[in-house]
Coordinates of C-alpha atoms and ligand atoms in Angstrom, one line a residue:
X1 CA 83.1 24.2 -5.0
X2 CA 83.7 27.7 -4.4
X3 CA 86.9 28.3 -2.2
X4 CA 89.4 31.1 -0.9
X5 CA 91.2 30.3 -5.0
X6 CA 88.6 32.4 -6.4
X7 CA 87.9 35.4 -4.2
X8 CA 87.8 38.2 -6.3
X9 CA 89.9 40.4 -3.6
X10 CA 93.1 38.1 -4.4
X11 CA 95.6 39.7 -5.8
X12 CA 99.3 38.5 -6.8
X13 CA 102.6 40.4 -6.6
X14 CA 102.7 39.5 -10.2
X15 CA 100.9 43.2 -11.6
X16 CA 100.8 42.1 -14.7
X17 CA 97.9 39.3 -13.6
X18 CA 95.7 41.6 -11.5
X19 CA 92.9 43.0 -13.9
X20 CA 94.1 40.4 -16.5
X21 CA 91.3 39.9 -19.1
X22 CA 92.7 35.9 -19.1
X23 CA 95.1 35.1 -16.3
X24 CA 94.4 36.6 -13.3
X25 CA 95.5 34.8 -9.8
X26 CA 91.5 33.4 -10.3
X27 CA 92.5 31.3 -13.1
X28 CA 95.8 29.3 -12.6
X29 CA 95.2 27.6 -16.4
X30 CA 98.0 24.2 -17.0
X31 CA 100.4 24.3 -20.1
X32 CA 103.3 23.1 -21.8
X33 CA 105.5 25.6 -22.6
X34 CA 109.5 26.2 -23.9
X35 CA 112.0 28.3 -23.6
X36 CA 114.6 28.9 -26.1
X37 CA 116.8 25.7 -26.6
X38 CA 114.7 24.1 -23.3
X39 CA 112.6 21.3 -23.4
X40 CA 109.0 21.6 -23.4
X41 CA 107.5 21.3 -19.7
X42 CA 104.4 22.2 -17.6
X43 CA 104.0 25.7 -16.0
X44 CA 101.0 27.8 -15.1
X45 CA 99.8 31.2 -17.0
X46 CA 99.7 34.0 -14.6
X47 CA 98.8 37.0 -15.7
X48 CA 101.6 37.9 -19.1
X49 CA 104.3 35.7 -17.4
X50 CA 104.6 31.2 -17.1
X51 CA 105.3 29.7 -13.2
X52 CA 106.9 26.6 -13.9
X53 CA 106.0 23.7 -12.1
X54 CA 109.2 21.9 -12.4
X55 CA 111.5 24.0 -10.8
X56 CA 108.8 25.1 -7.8
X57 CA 108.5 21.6 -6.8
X58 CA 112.4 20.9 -6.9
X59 CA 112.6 24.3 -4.7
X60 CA 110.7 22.9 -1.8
X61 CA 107.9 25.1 -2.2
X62 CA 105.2 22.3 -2.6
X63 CA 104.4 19.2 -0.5
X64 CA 102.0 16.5 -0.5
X65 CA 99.9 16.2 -3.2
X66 CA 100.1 19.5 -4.7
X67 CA 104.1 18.2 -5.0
X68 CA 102.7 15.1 -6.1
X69 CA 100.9 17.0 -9.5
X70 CA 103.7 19.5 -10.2
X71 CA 106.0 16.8 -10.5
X72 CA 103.4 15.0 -13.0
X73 CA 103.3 17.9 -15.0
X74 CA 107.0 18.2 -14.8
X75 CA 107.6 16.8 -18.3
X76 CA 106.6 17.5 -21.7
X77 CA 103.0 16.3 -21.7
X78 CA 100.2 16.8 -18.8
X79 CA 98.9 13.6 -19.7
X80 CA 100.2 12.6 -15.8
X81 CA 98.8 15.4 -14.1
X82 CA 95.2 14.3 -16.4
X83 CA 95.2 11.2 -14.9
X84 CA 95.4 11.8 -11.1
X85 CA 92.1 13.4 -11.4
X86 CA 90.8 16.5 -9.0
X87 CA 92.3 16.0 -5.6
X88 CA 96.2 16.9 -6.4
X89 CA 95.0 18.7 -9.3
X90 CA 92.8 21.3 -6.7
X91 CA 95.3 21.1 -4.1
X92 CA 98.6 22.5 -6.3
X93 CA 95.7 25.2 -7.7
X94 CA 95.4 26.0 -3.7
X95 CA 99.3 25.8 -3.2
X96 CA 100.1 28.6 -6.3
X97 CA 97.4 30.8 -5.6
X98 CA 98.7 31.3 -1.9
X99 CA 102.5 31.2 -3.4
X100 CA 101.9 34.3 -5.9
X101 CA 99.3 36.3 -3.5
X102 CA 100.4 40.0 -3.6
X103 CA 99.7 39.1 0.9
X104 CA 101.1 35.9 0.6
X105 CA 103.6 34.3 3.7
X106 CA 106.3 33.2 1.2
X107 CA 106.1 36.5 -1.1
X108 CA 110.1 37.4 -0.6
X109 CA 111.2 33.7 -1.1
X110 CA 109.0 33.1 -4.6
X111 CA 110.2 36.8 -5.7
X112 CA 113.8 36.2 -4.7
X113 CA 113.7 33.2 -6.7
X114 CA 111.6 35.1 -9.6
X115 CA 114.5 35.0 -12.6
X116 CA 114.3 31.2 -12.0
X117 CA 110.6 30.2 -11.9
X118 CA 108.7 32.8 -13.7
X119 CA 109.2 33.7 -17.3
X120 CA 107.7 35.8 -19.8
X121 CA 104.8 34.2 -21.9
X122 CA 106.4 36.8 -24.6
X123 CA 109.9 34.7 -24.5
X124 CA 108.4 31.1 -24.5
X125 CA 106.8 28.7 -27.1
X126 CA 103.8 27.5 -26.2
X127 CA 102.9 23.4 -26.8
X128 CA 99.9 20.9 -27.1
X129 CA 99.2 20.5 -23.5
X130 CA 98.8 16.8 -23.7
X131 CA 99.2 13.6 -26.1
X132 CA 96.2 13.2 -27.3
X133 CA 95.3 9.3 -28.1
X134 CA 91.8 9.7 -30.0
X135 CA 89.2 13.2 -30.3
X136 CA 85.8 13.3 -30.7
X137 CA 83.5 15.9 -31.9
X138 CA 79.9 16.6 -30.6
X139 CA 77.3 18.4 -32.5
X140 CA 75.7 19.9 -29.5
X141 CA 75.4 23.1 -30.2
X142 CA 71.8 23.3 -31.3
X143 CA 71.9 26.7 -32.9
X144 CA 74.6 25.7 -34.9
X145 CA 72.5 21.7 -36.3
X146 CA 69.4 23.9 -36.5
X147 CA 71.4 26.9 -39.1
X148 CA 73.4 24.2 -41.0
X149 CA 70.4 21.3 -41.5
X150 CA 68.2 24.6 -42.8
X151 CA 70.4 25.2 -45.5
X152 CA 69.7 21.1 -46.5
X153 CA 66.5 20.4 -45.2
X154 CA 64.8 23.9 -45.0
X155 CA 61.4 22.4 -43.1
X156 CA 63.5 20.1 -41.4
X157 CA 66.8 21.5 -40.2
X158 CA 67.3 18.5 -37.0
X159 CA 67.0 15.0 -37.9
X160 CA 64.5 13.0 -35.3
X161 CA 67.6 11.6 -33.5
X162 CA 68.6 15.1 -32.5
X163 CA 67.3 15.9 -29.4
X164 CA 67.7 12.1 -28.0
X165 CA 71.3 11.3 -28.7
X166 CA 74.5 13.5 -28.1
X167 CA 75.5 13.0 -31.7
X168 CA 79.1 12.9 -32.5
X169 CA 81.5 11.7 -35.2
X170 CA 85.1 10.2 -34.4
X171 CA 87.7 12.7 -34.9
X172 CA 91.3 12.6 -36.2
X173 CA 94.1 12.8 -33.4
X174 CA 96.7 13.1 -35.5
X175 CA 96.2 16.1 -36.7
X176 CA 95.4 18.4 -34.1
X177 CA 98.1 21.2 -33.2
X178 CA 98.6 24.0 -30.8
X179 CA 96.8 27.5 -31.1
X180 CA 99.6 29.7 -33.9
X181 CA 100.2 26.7 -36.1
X182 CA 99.2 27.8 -39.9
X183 CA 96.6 25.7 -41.5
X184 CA 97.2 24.1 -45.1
X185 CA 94.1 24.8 -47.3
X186 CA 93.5 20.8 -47.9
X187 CA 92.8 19.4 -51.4
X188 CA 89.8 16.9 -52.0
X189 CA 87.1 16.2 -54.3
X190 CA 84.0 18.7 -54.8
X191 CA 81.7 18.2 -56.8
X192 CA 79.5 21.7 -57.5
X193 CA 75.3 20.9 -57.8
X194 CA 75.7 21.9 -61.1
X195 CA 78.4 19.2 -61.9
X196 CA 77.5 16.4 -62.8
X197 CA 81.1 14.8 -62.3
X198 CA 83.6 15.3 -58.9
X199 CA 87.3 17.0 -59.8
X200 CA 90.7 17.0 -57.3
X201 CA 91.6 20.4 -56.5
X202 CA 92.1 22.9 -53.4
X203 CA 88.9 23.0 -51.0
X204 CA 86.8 26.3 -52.2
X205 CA 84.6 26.3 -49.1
X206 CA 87.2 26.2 -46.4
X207 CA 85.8 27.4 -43.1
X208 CA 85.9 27.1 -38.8
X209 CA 83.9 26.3 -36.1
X210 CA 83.9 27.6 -32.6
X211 CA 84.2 25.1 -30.3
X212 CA 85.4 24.5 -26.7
X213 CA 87.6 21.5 -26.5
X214 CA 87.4 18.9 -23.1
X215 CA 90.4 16.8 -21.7
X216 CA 89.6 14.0 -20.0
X217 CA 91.2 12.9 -16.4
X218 CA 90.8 9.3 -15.8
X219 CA 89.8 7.0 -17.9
X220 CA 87.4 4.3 -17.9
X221 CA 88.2 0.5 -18.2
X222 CA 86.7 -1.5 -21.7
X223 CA 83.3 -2.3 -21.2
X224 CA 82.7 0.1 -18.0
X225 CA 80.7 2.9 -18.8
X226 CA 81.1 6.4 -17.0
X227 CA 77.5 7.3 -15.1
X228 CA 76.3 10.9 -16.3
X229 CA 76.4 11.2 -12.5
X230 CA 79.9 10.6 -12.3
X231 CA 81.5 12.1 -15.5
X232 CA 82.5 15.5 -13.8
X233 CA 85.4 13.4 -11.8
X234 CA 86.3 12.4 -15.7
X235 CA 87.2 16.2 -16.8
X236 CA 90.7 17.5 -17.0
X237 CA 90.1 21.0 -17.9
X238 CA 89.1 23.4 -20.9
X239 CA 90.1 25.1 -23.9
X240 CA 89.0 26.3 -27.1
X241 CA 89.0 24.7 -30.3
X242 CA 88.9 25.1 -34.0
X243 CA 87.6 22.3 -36.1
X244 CA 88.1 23.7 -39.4
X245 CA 86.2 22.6 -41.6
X246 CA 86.3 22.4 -45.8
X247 CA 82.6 22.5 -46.8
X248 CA 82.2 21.8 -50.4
X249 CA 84.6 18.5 -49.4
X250 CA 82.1 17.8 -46.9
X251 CA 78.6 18.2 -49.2
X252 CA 80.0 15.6 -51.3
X253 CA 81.7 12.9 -49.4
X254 CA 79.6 12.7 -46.1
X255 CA 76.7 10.6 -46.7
X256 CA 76.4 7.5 -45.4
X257 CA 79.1 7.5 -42.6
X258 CA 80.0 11.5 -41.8
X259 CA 83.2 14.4 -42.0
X260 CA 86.2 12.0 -43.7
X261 CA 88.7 14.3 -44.9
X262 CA 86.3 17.4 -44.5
X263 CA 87.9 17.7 -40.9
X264 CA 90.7 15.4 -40.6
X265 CA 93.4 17.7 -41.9
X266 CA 93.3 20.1 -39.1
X267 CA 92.3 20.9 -35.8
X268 CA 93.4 23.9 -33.9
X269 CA 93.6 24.2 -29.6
X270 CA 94.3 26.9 -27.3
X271 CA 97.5 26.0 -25.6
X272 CA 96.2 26.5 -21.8
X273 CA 94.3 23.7 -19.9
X274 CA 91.3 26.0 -17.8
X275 CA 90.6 23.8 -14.9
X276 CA 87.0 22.8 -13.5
X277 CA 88.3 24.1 -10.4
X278 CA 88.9 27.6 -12.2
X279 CA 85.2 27.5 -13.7
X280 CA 83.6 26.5 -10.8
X281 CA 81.5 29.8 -10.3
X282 CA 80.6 30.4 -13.3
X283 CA 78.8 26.8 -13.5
X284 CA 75.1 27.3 -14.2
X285 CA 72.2 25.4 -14.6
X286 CA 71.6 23.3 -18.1
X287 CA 68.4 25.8 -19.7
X288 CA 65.3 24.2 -19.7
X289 CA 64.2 22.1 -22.7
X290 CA 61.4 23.6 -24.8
X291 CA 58.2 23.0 -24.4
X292 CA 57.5 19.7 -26.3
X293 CA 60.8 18.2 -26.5
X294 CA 61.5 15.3 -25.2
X295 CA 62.9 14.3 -21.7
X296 CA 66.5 12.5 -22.2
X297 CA 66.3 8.9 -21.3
X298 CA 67.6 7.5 -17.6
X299 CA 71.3 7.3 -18.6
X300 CA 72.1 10.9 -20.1
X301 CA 69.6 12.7 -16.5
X302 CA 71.0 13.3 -13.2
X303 CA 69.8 16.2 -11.4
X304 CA 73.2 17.5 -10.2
X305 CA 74.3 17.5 -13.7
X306 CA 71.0 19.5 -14.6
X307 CA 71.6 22.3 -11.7
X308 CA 75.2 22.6 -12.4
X309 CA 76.2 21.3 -15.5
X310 CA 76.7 23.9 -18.0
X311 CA 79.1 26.8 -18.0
X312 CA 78.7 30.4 -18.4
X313 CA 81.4 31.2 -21.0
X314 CA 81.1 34.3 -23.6
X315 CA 83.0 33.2 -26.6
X316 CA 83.9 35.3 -29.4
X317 CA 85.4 34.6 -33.3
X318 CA 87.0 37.1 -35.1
X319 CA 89.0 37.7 -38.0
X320 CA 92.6 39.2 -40.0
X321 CA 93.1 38.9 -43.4
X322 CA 96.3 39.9 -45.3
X323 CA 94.9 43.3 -46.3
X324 CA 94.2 43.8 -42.4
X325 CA 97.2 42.5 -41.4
X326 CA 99.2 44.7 -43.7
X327 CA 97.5 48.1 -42.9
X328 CA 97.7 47.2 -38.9
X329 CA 93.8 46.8 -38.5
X330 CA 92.3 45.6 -35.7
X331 CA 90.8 42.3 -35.6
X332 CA 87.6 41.8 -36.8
X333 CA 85.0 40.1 -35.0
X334 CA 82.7 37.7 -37.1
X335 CA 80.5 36.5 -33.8
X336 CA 79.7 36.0 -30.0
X337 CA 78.3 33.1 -28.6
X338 CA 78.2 31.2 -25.4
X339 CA 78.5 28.0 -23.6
X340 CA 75.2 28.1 -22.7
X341 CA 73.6 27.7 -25.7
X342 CA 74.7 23.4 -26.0
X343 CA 71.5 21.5 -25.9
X344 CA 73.8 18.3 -24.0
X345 CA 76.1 19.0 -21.0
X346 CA 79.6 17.4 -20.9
X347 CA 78.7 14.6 -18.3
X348 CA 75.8 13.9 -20.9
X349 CA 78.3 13.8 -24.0
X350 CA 81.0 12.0 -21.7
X351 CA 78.0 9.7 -20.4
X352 CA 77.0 8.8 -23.9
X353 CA 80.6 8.5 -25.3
X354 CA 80.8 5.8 -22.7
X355 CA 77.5 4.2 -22.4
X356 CA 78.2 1.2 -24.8
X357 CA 81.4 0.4 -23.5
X358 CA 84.1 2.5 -25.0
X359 CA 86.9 3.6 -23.2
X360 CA 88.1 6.7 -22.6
X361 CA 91.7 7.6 -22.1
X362 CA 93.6 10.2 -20.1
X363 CA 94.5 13.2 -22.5
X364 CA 91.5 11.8 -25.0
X365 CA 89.9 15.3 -26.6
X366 CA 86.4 16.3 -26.9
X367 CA 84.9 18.8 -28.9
X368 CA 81.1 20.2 -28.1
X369 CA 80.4 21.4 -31.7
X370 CA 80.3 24.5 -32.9
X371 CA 78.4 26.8 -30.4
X372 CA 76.5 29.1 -32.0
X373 CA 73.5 31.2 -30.4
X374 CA 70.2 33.1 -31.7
X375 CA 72.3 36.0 -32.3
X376 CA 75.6 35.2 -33.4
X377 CA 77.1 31.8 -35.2
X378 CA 80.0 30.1 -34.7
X379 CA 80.6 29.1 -38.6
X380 CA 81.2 31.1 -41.8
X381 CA 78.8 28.5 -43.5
X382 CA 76.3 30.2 -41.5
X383 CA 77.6 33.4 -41.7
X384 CA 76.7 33.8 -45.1
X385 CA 74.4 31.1 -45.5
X386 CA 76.3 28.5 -47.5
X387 CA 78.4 31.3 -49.2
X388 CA 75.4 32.4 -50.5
X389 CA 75.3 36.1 -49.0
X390 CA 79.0 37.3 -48.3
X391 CA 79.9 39.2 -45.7
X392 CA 81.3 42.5 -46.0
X393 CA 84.5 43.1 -43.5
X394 CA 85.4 46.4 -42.5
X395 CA 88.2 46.4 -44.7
X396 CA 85.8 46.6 -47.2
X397 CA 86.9 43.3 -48.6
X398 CA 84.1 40.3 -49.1
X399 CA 84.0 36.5 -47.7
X400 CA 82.0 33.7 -48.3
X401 CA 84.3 31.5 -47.1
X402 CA 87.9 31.7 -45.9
X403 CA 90.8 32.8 -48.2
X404 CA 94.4 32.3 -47.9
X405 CA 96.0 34.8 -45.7
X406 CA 93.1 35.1 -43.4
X407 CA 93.8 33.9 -39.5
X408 CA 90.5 33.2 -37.5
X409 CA 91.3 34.4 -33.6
X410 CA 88.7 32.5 -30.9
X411 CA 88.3 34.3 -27.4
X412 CA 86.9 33.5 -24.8
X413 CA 85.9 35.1 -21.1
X414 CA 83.8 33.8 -18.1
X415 CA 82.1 36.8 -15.8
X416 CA 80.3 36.9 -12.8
X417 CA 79.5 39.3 -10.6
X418 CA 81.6 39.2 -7.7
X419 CA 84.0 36.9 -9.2
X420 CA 87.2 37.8 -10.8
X421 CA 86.8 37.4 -14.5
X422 CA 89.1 34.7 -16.7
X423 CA 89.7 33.7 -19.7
X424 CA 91.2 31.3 -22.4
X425 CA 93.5 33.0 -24.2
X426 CA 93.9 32.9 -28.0
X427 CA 92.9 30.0 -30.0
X428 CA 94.3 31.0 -33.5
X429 CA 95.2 29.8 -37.2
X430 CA 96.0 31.0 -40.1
X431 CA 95.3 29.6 -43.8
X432 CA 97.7 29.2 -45.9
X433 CA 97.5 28.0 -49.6
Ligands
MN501 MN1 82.8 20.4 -35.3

């Protein structure tokens, strides 16, 4: 729904926000944030400074149910806020956007008040945004199956189920950990073609994907599946994430039952929550299937979902090694991709997630797969085509895969014209041996 939040004309007494490649008024993105010797609690990213929820609501700014979600996200998780779904959600989105308008009626209270409720992003710490109880990961990205089955099966990169099941393994919660946290090069066996025998040592194949991650609102009961037609009332909000990946782990160990330890030592969010609310214009229609494949069955088709069920978001991966880092060199960027290139919508993956019984739970993660598109990939396995033709950096420095020192950066930015572009923020990590 497309409402007075996202007129493009909006501007907020905040300058930092207006023109903001991320955080513009438009936005309004949920997060858990600190400041020094403070405990964690939820706040809002506006342009480069955090609105915190907590201390708006205790100020009397906020009534009803816009009151009713700030105080949910009052604490140190949004889990709370998750589970009351869109209503309070969209109505404390309506509330802030009004509160920090440039032409707003309360301008001189909020900005009299500004030392207490608004702090720089610069200052803070930024946290998980929610406790997350299980994460899954999709395989949707089409681009991504069809570049990484070539390299196993070169006539015959998609397996048959491909294009009739949302395919997905079961992820590891545990392990997942806010965008700036460093990543530990995991150890594991490989086992080289050419060996006949496995060894133990540090992976040699360690590599990302570029993902977007989904929270999920309200849960469903044990046994009650979530329609495809109703799985939009199900979605939290957005972000990206990283689900690194360690390659030559993976070759060996993944047949029969999938990624074991090839993925469950790290995975890697962007701190802030982008809401459906906030991405509501730059919805688009789900492409067309080519000619010839098949129509989804019953249970993963409903025509809303088709017209309106996949986003317009450019994403982008790019790169730092130590030798950049230590001559002040840009980043480097490896790809761009975009949302629109998932062969399954959310509602579908949500729909199938659900459609045997399983229960989702507020705060639950979901990761699309690596989104790659026909001219740009979201892996470094497809990059250089298993490691086997290494890319040259600017730098002038080679990779097949990733090496210790370097720290993978994922952007990303929705456009339209007419509407205010936003954006994600960082999703970063950085390897270290
Ligand atoms: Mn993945």
């Amino acid at each position: 729904m497309i409402d007075a939040t996202h007129d493009a004309r909006r501007r907020s007494f905040i300058e930092s926000a207006n023109g903001h490649p991320d955080f513009p008024i438009q936005n309004l993105p949920f997060g858990i944030y600190s400041k020094r010797g403070e405990r964690p609690r939820g706040g809002i990213a506006i342009g480069d400074e955090i609105f915190d929820l907590k201390i708006a609501s205790e100020a009397g700014l906020l009534s009803g149910e816009a009151k009713r979600a700030a105080e949910a996200a009052s604490g140190p998780r949004l889990n709370g806020l998750f589970a009351l779904g869109a209503g309070p959600r969209a109505a404390l989105r309506a509330r802030l956007a009004d509160l920090l308008d440039a032409a707003g009626a309360e301008r001189r209270q909020v900005e009299a008040m500004r030392p207490l409720l608004l702090s720089r992003a610069t200052d803070c710490e930024l946290h998980l945004p929610a406790r997350i109880g299980n994460f899954t990961d999709f395989y949707a990205g089409i681009h991504h199956a069809t570049n990484s089955g070539r390299l196993l099966r070169p006539d015959n990169p998609l397996l048959p189920n491909y294009k009739h099941i949302p395919v997905a393994y079961h992820g590891r919660a545990s392990s997942i950990r806010v965008s700036g946290t460093e990543v530990h090069r995991p150890n594991g066996q490989r086992k080289p073609q050419a060996a006949t025998e496995p060894d133990f040592g540090p992976c040699r194949y360690l590599d990302y994907e570029l993902e977007m991650g989904v929270w999920i609102g309200p849960g469903n009961a044990l046994g009650a599946p979530i329609p495809v037609g109703a799985a939009r009332d199900h979605i939290a909000g957005f972000s990206l994430l990283n689900d690194w990946s360690a390659r030559d782990i993976q070759a060996w160990e993944y047949q029969p039952l999938g990624p074991f330890l090839a993925k469950n030592f790290a995975t890697t969010v962007s701190p802030w929550v982008v809401t459906p609310e906030a991405l509501a214009p730059f919805r688009v229609a789900q492409p067309p299937r080519p000619e010839g494949d098949p129509r989804p069955l019953d249970y993963l088709m409903d025509a809303a979902d088709q017209l309106t069920g996949a986003f317009d978001i450019a994403l982008e991966a790019s790169i730092v090694t130590a030798a950049m880092r230590a001559s002040g060199a840009a980043p480097h960027r490896l790809a761009a991709s975009n949302a629109r290139h998932l062969y399954w919508t959310v509602a579908q993956m949500i729909a199938h997630h659900t459609c045997g019984g399983c229960n989702l739970e507020t705060g639950d993660l979901i990761g699309t797969g690596t989104i790659s598109a026909p001219d740009g990939v979201g892996s470094m396995l497809e990059l250089t085509r298993g490691g086997r033709e290494p890319a040259t950096l600017p730098s002038g420095e080679t990779r097949r895969f990733l090496d210790d020192g370097d720290e993978v950066i994922f952007r990303a930015y929705a456009k339209r014209d007419g509407f205010a572009q936003i954006g994600f923020g960082a999703c970063r990590g950085r390897v270290v041996g």
